[in-house]
Short mmCIF file of C-alpha atoms and ligand atoms in Angstrom, two decimals:
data_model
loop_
_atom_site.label_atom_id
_atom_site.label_comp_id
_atom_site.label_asym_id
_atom_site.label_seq_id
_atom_site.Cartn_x
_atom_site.Cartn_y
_atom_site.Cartn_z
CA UNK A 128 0.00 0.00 0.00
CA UNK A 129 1.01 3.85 -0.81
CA UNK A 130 1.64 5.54 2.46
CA UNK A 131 1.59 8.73 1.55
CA UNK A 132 -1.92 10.50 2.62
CA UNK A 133 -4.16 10.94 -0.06
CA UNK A 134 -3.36 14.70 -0.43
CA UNK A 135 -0.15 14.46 -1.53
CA UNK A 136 -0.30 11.08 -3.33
CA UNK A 137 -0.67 12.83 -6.51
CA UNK A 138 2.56 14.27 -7.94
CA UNK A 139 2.67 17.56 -9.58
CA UNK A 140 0.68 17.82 -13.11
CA UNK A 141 -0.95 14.67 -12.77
CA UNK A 142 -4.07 13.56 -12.93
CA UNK A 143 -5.95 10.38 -12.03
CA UNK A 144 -7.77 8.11 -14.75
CA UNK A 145 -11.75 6.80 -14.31
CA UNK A 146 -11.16 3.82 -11.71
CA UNK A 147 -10.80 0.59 -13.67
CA UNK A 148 -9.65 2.71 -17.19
CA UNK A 149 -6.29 1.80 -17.87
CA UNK A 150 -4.65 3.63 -20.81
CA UNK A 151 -2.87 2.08 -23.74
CA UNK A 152 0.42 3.88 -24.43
CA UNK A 153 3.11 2.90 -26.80
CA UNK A 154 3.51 -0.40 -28.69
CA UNK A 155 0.34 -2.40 -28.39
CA UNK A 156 1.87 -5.95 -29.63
CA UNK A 157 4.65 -7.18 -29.12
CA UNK A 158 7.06 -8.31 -31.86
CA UNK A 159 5.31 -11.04 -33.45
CA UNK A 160 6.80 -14.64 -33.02
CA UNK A 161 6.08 -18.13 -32.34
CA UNK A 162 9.28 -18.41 -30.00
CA UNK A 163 7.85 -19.23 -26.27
CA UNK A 164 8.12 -16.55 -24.00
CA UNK A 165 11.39 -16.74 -21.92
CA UNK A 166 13.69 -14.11 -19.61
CA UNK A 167 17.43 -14.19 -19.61
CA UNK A 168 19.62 -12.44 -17.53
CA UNK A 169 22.99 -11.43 -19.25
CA UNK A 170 26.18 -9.03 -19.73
CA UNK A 171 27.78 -8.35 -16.17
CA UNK A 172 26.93 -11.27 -14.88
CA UNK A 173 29.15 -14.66 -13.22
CA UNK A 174 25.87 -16.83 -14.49
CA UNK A 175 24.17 -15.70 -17.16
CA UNK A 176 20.37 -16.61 -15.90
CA UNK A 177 17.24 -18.33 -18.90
CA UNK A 178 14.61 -18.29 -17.56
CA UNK A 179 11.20 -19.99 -19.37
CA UNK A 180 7.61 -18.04 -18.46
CA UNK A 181 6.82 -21.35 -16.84
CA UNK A 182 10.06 -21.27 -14.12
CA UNK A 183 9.34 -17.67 -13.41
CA UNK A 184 5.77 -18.52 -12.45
CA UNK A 185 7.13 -20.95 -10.07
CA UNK A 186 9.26 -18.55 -8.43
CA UNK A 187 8.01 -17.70 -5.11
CA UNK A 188 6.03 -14.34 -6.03
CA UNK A 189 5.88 -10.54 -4.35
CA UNK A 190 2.79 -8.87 -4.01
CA UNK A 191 3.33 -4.81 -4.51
CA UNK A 192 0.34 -2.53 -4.77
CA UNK A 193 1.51 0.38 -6.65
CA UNK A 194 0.50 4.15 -8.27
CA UNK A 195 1.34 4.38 -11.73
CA UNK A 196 2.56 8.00 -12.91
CA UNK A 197 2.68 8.08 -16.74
CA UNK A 198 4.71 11.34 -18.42
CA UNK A 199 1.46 12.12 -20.35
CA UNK A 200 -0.18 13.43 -17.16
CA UNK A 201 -2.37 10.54 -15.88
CA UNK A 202 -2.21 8.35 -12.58
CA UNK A 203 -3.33 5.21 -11.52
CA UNK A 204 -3.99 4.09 -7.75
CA UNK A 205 -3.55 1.21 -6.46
CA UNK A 206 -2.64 -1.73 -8.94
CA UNK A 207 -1.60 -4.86 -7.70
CA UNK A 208 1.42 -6.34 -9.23
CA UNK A 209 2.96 -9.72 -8.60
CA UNK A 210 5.97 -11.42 -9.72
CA UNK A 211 9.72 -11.92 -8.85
CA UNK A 212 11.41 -9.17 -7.88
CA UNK A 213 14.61 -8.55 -9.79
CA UNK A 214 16.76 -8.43 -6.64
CA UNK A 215 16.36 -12.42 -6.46
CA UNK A 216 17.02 -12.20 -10.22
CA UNK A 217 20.51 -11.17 -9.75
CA UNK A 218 21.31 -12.76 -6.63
CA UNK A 219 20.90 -15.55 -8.45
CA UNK A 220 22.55 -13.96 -11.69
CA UNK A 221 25.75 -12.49 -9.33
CA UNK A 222 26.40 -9.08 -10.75
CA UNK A 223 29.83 -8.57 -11.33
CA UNK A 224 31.40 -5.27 -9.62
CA UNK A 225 31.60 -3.51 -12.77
CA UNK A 226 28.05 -3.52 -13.45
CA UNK A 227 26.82 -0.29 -13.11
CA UNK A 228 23.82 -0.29 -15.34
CA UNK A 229 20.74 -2.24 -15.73
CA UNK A 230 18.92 -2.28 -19.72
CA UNK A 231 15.23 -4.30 -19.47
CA UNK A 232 14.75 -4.76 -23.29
CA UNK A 233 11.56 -5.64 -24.68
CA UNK A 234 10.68 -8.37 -27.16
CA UNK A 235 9.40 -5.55 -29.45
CA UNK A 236 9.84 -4.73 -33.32
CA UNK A 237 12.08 -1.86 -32.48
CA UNK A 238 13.67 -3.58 -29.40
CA UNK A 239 12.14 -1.19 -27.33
CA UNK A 240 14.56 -1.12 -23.95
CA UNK A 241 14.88 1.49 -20.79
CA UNK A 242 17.22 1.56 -18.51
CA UNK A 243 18.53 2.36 -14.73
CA UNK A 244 21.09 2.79 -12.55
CA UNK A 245 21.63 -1.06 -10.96
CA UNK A 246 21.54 1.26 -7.68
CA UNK A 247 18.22 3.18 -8.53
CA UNK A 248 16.86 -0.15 -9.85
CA UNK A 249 17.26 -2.19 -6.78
CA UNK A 250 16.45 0.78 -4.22
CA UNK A 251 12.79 0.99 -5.96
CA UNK A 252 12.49 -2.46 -5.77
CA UNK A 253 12.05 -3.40 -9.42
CA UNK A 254 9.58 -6.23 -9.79
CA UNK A 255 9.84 -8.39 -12.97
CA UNK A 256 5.39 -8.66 -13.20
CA UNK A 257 3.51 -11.71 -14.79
CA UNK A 258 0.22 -10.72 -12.76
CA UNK A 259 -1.87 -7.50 -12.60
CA UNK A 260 -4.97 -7.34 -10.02
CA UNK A 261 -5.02 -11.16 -9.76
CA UNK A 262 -4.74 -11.54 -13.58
CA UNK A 263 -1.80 -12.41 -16.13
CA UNK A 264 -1.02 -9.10 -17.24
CA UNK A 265 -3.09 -8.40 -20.72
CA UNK A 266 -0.42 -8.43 -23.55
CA UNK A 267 -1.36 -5.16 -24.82
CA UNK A 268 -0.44 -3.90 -21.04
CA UNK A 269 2.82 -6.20 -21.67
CA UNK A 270 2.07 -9.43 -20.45
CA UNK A 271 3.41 -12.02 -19.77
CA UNK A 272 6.34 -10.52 -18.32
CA UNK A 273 7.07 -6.84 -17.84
CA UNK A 274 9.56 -4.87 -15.30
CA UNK A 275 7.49 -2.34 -13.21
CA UNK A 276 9.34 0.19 -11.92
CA UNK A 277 7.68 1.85 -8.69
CA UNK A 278 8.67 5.97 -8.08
CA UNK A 279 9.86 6.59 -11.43
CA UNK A 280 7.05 7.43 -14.62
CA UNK A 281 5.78 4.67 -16.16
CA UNK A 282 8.07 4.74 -19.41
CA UNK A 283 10.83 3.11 -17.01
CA UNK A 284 8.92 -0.15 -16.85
CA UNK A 285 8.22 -1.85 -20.29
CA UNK A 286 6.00 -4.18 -21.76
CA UNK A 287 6.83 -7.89 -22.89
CA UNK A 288 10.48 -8.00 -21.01
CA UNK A 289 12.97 -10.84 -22.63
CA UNK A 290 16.18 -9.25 -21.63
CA UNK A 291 17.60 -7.93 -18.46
CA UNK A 292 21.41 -6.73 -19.07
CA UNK A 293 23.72 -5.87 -17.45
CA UNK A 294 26.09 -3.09 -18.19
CA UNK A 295 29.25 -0.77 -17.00
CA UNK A 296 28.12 2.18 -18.83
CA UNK A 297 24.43 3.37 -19.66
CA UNK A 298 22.95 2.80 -22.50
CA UNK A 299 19.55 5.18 -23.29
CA UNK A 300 16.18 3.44 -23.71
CA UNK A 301 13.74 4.33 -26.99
CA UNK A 302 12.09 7.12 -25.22
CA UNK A 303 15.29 8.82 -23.66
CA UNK A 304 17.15 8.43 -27.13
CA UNK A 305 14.34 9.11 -29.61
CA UNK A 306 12.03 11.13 -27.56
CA UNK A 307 14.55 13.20 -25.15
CA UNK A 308 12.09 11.56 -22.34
CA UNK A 309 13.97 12.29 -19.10
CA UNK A 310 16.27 9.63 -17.97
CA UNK A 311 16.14 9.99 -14.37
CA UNK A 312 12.07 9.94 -14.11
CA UNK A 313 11.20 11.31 -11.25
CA UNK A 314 7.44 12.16 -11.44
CA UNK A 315 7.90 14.14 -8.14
CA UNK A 316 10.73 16.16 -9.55
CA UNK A 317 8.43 16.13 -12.90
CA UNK A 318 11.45 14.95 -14.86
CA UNK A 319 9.68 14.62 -17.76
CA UNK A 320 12.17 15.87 -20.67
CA UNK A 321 15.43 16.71 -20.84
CA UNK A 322 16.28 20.12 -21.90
CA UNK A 323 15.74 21.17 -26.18
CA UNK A 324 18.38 21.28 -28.11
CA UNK A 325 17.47 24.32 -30.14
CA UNK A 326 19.40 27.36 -29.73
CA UNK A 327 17.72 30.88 -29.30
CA UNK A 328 18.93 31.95 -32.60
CA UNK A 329 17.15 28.91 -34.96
CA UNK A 330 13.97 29.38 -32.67
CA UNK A 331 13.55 32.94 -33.37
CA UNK A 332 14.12 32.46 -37.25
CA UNK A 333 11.25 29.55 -36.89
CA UNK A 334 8.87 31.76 -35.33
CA UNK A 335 9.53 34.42 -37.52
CA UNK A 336 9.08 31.98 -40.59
CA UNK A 337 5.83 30.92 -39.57
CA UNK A 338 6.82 27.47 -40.80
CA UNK A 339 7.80 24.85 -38.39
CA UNK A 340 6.27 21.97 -40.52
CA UNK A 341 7.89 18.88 -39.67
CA UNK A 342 10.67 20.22 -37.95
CA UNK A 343 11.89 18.89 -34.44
CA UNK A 344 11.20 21.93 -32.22
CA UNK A 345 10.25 20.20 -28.77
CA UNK A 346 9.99 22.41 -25.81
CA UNK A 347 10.33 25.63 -28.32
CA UNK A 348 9.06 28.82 -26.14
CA UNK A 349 6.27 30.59 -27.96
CA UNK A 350 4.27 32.05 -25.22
CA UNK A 351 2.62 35.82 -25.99
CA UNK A 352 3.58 35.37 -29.70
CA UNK A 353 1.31 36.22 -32.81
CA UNK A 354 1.55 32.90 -35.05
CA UNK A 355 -1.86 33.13 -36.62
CA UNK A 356 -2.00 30.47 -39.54
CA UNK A 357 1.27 28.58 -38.26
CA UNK A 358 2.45 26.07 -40.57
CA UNK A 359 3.18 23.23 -38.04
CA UNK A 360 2.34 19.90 -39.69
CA UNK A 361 3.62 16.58 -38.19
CA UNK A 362 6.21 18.77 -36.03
CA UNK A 363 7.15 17.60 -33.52
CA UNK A 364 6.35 20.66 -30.17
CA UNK A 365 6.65 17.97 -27.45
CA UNK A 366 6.29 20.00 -24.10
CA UNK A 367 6.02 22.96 -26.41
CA UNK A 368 4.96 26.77 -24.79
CA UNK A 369 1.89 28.59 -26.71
CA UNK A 370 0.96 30.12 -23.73
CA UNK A 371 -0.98 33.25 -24.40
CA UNK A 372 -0.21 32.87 -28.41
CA UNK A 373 -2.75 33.74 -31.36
CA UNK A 374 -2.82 30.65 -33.29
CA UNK A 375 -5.82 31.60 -35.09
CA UNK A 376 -6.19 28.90 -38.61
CA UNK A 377 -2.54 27.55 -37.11
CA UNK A 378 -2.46 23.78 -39.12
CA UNK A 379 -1.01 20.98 -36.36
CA UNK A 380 -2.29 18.00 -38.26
CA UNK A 381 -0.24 15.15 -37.73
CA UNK A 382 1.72 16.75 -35.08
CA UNK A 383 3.24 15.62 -31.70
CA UNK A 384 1.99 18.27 -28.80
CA UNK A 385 1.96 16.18 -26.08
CA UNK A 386 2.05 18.17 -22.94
CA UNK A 387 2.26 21.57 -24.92
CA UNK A 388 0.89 24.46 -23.05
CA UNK A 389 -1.68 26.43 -24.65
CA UNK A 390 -3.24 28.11 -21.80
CA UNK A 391 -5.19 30.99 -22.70
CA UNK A 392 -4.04 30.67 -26.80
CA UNK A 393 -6.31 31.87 -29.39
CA UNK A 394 -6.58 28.77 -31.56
CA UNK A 395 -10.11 29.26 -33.45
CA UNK A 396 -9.82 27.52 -36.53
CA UNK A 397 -6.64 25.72 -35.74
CA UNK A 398 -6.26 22.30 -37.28
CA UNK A 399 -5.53 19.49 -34.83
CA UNK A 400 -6.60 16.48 -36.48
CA UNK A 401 -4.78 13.09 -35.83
CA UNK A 402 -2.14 15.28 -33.60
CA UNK A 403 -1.18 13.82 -30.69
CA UNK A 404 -2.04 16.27 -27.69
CA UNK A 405 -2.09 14.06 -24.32
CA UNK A 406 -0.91 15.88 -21.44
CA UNK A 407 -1.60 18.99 -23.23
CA UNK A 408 -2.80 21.98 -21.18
CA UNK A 409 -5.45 23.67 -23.05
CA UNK A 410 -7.31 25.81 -20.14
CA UNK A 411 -8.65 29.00 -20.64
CA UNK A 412 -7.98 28.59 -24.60
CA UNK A 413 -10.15 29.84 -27.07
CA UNK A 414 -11.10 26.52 -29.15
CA UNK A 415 -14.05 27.42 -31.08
CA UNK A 416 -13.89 25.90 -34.65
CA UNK A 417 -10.95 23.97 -33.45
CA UNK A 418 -10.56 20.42 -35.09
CA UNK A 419 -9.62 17.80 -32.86
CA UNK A 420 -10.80 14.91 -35.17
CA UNK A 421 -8.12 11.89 -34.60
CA UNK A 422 -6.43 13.37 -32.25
CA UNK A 423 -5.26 11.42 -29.33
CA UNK A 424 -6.29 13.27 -25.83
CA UNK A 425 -5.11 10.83 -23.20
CA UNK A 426 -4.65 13.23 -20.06
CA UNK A 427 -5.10 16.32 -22.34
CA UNK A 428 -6.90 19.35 -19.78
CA UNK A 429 -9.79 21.62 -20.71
CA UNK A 430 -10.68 23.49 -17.86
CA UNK A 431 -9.39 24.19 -14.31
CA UNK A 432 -12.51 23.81 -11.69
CA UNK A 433 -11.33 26.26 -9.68
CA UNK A 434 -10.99 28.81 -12.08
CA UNK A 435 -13.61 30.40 -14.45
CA UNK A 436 -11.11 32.10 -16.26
CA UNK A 437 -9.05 29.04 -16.83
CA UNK A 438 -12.12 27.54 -18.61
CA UNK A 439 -11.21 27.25 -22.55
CA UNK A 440 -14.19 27.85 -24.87
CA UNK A 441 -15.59 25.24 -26.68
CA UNK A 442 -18.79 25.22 -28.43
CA UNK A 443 -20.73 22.85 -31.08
CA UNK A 444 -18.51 24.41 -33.49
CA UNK A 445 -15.33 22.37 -31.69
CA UNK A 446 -14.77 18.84 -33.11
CA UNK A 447 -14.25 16.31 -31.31
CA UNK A 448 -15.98 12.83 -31.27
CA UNK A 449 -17.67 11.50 -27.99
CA UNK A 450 -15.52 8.30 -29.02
CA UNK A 451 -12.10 10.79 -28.24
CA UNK A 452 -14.00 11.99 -25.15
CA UNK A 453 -13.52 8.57 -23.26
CA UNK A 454 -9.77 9.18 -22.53
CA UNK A 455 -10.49 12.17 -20.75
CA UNK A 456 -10.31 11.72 -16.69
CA UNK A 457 -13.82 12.11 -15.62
CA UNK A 458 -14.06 15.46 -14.54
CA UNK A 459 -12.54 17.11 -17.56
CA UNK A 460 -14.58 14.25 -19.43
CA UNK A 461 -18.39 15.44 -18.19
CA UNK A 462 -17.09 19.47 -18.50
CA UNK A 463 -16.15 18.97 -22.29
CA UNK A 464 -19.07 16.75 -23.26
CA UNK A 465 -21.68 19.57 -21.97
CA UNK A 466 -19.83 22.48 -23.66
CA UNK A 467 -19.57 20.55 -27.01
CA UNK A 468 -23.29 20.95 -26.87
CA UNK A 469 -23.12 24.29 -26.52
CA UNK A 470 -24.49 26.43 -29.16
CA UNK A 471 -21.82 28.55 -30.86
CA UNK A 472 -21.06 32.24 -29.29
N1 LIG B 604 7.82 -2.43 -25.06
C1 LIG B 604 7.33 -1.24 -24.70
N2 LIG B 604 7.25 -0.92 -23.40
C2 LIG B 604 6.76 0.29 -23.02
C3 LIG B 604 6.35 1.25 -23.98
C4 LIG B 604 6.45 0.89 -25.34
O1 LIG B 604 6.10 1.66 -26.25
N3 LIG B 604 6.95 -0.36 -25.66
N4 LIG B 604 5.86 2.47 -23.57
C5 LIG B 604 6.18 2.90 -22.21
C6 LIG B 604 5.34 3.99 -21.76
S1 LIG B 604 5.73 5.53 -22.36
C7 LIG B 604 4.36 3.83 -20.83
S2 LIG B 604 3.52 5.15 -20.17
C8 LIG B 604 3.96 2.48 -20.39
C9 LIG B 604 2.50 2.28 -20.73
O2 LIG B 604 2.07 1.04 -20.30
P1 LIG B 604 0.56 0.62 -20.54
O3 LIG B 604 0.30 0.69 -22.03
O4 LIG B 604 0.44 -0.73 -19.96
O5 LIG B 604 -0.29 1.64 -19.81
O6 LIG B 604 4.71 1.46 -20.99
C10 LIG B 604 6.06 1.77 -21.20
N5 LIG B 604 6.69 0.57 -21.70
MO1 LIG B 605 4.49 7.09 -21.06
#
């Protein structure tokens, strides 16, 4: 069980799911083959460790009931996890003292991997998971063996684990590499992203251009700016700031927003379909004749219930499909729904 009291169980930006809703985020499948499913335990190691799904089950298991903190802004209480915990793992495996790191690699079509600090990894008491709530974990959640990694966002713990390594010197997961995802994790420290790695000069020609179509720009600061009918298909504005910014008619089809902030932005008109805005902040924005069609709004934010001026505007003249609306958390879900019936103003 969590012990921290209820009020500050929830770390900073987050926000909790419907009970029972549990999102889907990255790969869905894993890599397709008929190979059975198996764990092995290798680089720094005196005995390299294979293990089949069948002797892990028969491992004595540890029960953990954990929160899960994803970097797209939603939480999860209370899960129950069983399964081995990776301490035993290497006990058994007998690090050598030059192992340093620890890479969980996923049977996945782009080898999808994360990794930790063999220190961090052990102090959070990594458990290598076959069950969820009682169940085998459902393979699109990663079953039938994933690492969960408790304290740290959920990116640390992936889905369909074949490969625990060990190694001397880090070597970045997919998300850290491709995605600049923080590697430490922290969801109380909100490590979310590492710093951009635009300089001031590029970003200023950019904004002046009006054209950022396509172009890797995450975390670019826009806030207060005039970029009415911005040119920003499939770019990628991860954690991006629009704070404030007329983006009247701006085009982000195909784009990756998540967790942008467009409090208070003008965006009537703006184009949005199939962009991917979860965690996105967009209260007190105007979003009237917005197009939202596709998009993906896992943990996305429309309003702020304490405060009417952090309320965005949406009317019947926003689109969005009830079908979208379901990956809202329930509060923001219910709010949305009765302003989409709305009238226009
Ligand atoms: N193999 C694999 N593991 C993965 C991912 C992935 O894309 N592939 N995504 C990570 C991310 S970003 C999150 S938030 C969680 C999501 O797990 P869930 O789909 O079970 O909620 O899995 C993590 N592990
Ligand atoms: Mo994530």
């Amino acid at each position: 069980m969590n012990d921290k009291n209820e009020i500050d169980r929830l770390p900073p930006g987050q926000q909790l799911v419907s009970p029972g809703k549990w999102p889907i985020i990255g790969e869905r499948f894993p890599r397709s083959t008929n190979a059975p499913w198996n764990l092995t335990v290798t680089g720094l190691v005196e005995q390299e460790i294979h293990l089949s799904l069948e002797d892990l089950l028969a491992k004595p298991a540890t029960n953990r009931c954990l929160d899960i903190h994803c970097v797209t802004r939603w939480s999860m209480y209370d899960v129950a996890f069983s399964g081995i915990m990776l301490a035993e793992l290497l006990d058994e495996a007998r690090c050598m003292e030059t192992a340093r790191f620890v890479s969980f690699v996923a049977r996945s079509e782009r080898n999808h991997s994360t990794s930790l600090t063999l220190e961090t990894a052990l102090a959070n008491e990594t458990l290598i998971a076959t069950h969820a709530n009682g169940q085998p974990i459902p393979v699109e959640h990663g079953g039938p063996i994933r690492n969960i990694v408790p304290g740290k966002y959920f990116y640390k713990s992936v889905k369909w684990l074949e490969r625990i390594e060990l190694l001397a010197e880090d070597r970045l997961g997919f998300w850290e590499a491709e995605s600049g995802y923080h590697n430490q994790a922290d969801p109380w420290l909100e490590q979310r992203y590492m710093a951009p790695n635009i300089d001031k000069r590029t970003a200023a020609r950019l904004i002046e251009s009006r054209d950022f179509s396509r172009q890797d720009l995450r975390s670019i600061d826009c806030h207060n700016r005039n970029l009415t009918g911005l040119k920003a298909e499939a770019a990628l504005l991860r954690d991006a700031d629009f704070r404030n910014t007329d983006l009247t008619n701006a085009n982000f089809a195909n784009a990756n927003l998540s967790n942008a902030h467009f409090e208070n932005a003008n965006l009537r008109g703006a184009n949005f379909e199939n962009a991917d805005v979860e965690g996105a902040n967009f209260c007190g924005a105007d979003l009237r004749g917005v197009n939202l069609k596709g998009a993906s709004l896992i943990g996305a934010s429309f309003f702020l219930p304490s405060d009417e001026s952090m309320w965005s505007k949406i009317d019947s003249s926003t689109r969005i499909e009830s079908q979208q609306l379901k990956s809202l958390t329930p509060d923001q879900h219910d709010w949305v729904a009765e302003q989409l019936n709305s009238s226009p103003r």
